[in-house]
PDB file of C-alpha atoms in Angstrom:
ATOM      1  CA  MET A   1     -17.591   3.605   6.710  1.00 48.00           C
ATOM      2  CA  GLU A   2     -14.068   2.395   7.212  1.00 70.00           C
ATOM      3  CA  ASP A   3     -12.433   0.237   4.600  1.00 92.00           C
ATOM      4  CA  ILE A   4     -12.111  -3.438   5.606  1.00 94.00           C
ATOM      5  CA  ARG A   5      -8.336  -3.213   5.119  1.00 95.00           C
ATOM      6  CA  MET A   6      -8.169  -0.356   7.623  1.00 95.00           C
ATOM      7  CA  LYS A   7     -10.374  -2.216  10.119  1.00 95.00           C
ATOM      8  CA  PHE A   8      -8.208  -5.319   9.798  1.00 97.00           C
ATOM      9  CA  GLY A   9      -5.045  -3.248  10.205  1.00 97.00           C
ATOM     10  CA  ILE A  10      -6.343  -1.623  13.358  1.00 96.00           C
ATOM     11  CA  LYS A  11      -7.303  -5.032  14.764  1.00 97.00           C
ATOM     12  CA  VAL A  12      -3.813  -6.405  14.046  1.00 98.00           C
ATOM     13  CA  LYS A  13      -2.176  -3.379  15.654  1.00 98.00           C
ATOM     14  CA  VAL A  14      -4.352  -3.575  18.781  1.00 97.00           C
ATOM     15  CA  LEU A  15      -3.607  -7.289  19.178  1.00 97.00           C
ATOM     16  CA  ARG A  16       0.095  -6.755  18.506  1.00 98.00           C
ATOM     17  CA  LEU A  17       0.367  -4.027  21.122  1.00 98.00           C
ATOM     18  CA  SER A  18      -1.644  -6.049  23.653  1.00 97.00           C
ATOM     19  CA  LYS A  19       0.884  -8.889  23.246  1.00 97.00           C
ATOM     20  CA  GLY A  20       3.806  -6.478  23.551  1.00 98.00           C
ATOM     21  CA  TYR A  21       5.130  -7.408  20.099  1.00 98.00           C
ATOM     22  CA  SER A  22       7.041  -5.046  17.875  1.00 98.00           C
ATOM     23  CA  GLN A  23       6.130  -5.049  14.192  1.00 98.00           C
ATOM     24  CA  GLU A  24       9.361  -6.947  13.553  1.00 98.00           C
ATOM     25  CA  LYS A  25       8.522  -9.582  16.166  1.00 98.00           C
ATOM     26  CA  LEU A  26       5.053 -10.150  14.719  1.00 98.00           C
ATOM     27  CA  ALA A  27       6.532 -10.450  11.236  1.00 98.00           C
ATOM     28  CA  GLU A  28       9.012 -13.022  12.518  1.00 98.00           C
ATOM     29  CA  LEU A  29       6.338 -15.047  14.306  1.00 98.00           C
ATOM     30  CA  ALA A  30       4.081 -14.939  11.243  1.00 98.00           C
ATOM     31  CA  ASP A  31       6.927 -15.742   8.836  1.00 98.00           C
ATOM     32  CA  LEU A  32       6.396 -12.502   6.925  1.00 98.00           C
ATOM     33  CA  ASP A  33       8.808  -9.842   5.736  1.00 96.00           C
ATOM     34  CA  ARG A  34       9.316  -7.178   8.400  1.00 94.00           C
ATOM     35  CA  THR A  35       8.107  -4.474   5.997  1.00 95.00           C
ATOM     36  CA  TYR A  36       4.752  -6.223   5.508  1.00 97.00           C
ATOM     37  CA  ILE A  37       3.248  -5.520   8.945  1.00 98.00           C
ATOM     38  CA  PRO A  38       3.304  -1.701   8.675  1.00 98.00           C
ATOM     39  CA  GLY A  39       1.454  -2.001   5.364  1.00 97.00           C
ATOM     40  CA  ILE A  40      -1.197  -4.180   6.971  1.00 97.00           C
ATOM     41  CA  GLU A  41      -1.610  -1.911   9.983  1.00 97.00           C
ATOM     42  CA  SER A  42      -1.968   1.189   7.808  1.00 96.00           C
ATOM     43  CA  GLY A  43      -4.615  -0.488   5.644  1.00 94.00           C
ATOM     44  CA  LYS A  44      -2.461  -0.350   2.515  1.00 94.00           C
ATOM     45  CA  ARG A  45      -2.099  -4.116   2.084  1.00 93.00           C
ATOM     46  CA  ASN A  46      -4.839  -6.328   0.733  1.00 93.00           C
ATOM     47  CA  VAL A  47      -3.889  -9.480   2.620  1.00 96.00           C
ATOM     48  CA  SER A  48      -4.587 -13.006   1.452  1.00 97.00           C
ATOM     49  CA  ILE A  49      -6.267 -15.692   3.514  1.00 97.00           C
ATOM     50  CA  ILE A  50      -2.838 -17.333   3.847  1.00 98.00           C
ATOM     51  CA  VAL A  51      -1.439 -14.199   5.497  1.00 98.00           C
ATOM     52  CA  ILE A  52      -4.519 -13.938   7.721  1.00 98.00           C
ATOM     53  CA  GLU A  53      -3.906 -17.514   8.859  1.00 98.00           C
ATOM     54  CA  LYS A  54      -0.226 -16.783   9.572  1.00 98.00           C
ATOM     55  CA  ILE A  55      -1.113 -13.732  11.650  1.00 98.00           C
ATOM     56  CA  ALA A  56      -3.776 -15.635  13.591  1.00 98.00           C
ATOM     57  CA  LYS A  57      -1.275 -18.400  14.360  1.00 98.00           C
ATOM     58  CA  ALA A  58       1.303 -15.817  15.477  1.00 98.00           C
ATOM     59  CA  PHE A  59      -1.260 -14.495  17.966  1.00 97.00           C
ATOM     60  CA  HIS A  60      -2.302 -18.044  18.965  1.00 97.00           C
ATOM     61  CA  ILE A  61      -5.915 -17.340  18.044  1.00 97.00           C
ATOM     62  CA  SER A  62      -8.324 -18.661  15.449  1.00 97.00           C
ATOM     63  CA  ILE A  63      -8.957 -16.941  12.156  1.00 97.00           C
ATOM     64  CA  SER A  64     -12.533 -16.299  13.266  1.00 96.00           C
ATOM     65  CA  ASP A  65     -11.297 -14.581  16.448  1.00 95.00           C
ATOM     66  CA  LEU A  66      -8.958 -12.446  14.367  1.00 96.00           C
ATOM     67  CA  MET A  67     -11.737 -11.484  11.960  1.00 95.00           C
ATOM     68  CA  ASN A  68     -14.382 -10.987  14.671  1.00 91.00           C
ATOM     69  CA  THR A  69     -15.638  -7.411  15.145  1.00 78.00           C
ATOM     70  CA  LEU A  70     -14.338  -6.115  11.827  1.00 77.00           C
TER      71      LEU A  70
END
């Protein structure tokens, strides 16, 4: 069974690529440090609900849509 951090990271990466965003662009849109996104996508970061909200807003989706299918 995959770790929830890895599942979340994969979901973020798939959404990011579908939007055509670079990791730097997503970080900018989410008001996060540019080095944070690679850590999320690789499953190494244990993100807070605040960061989850920022990422959802950057993708213009709800938190529930972001968390769906994890």
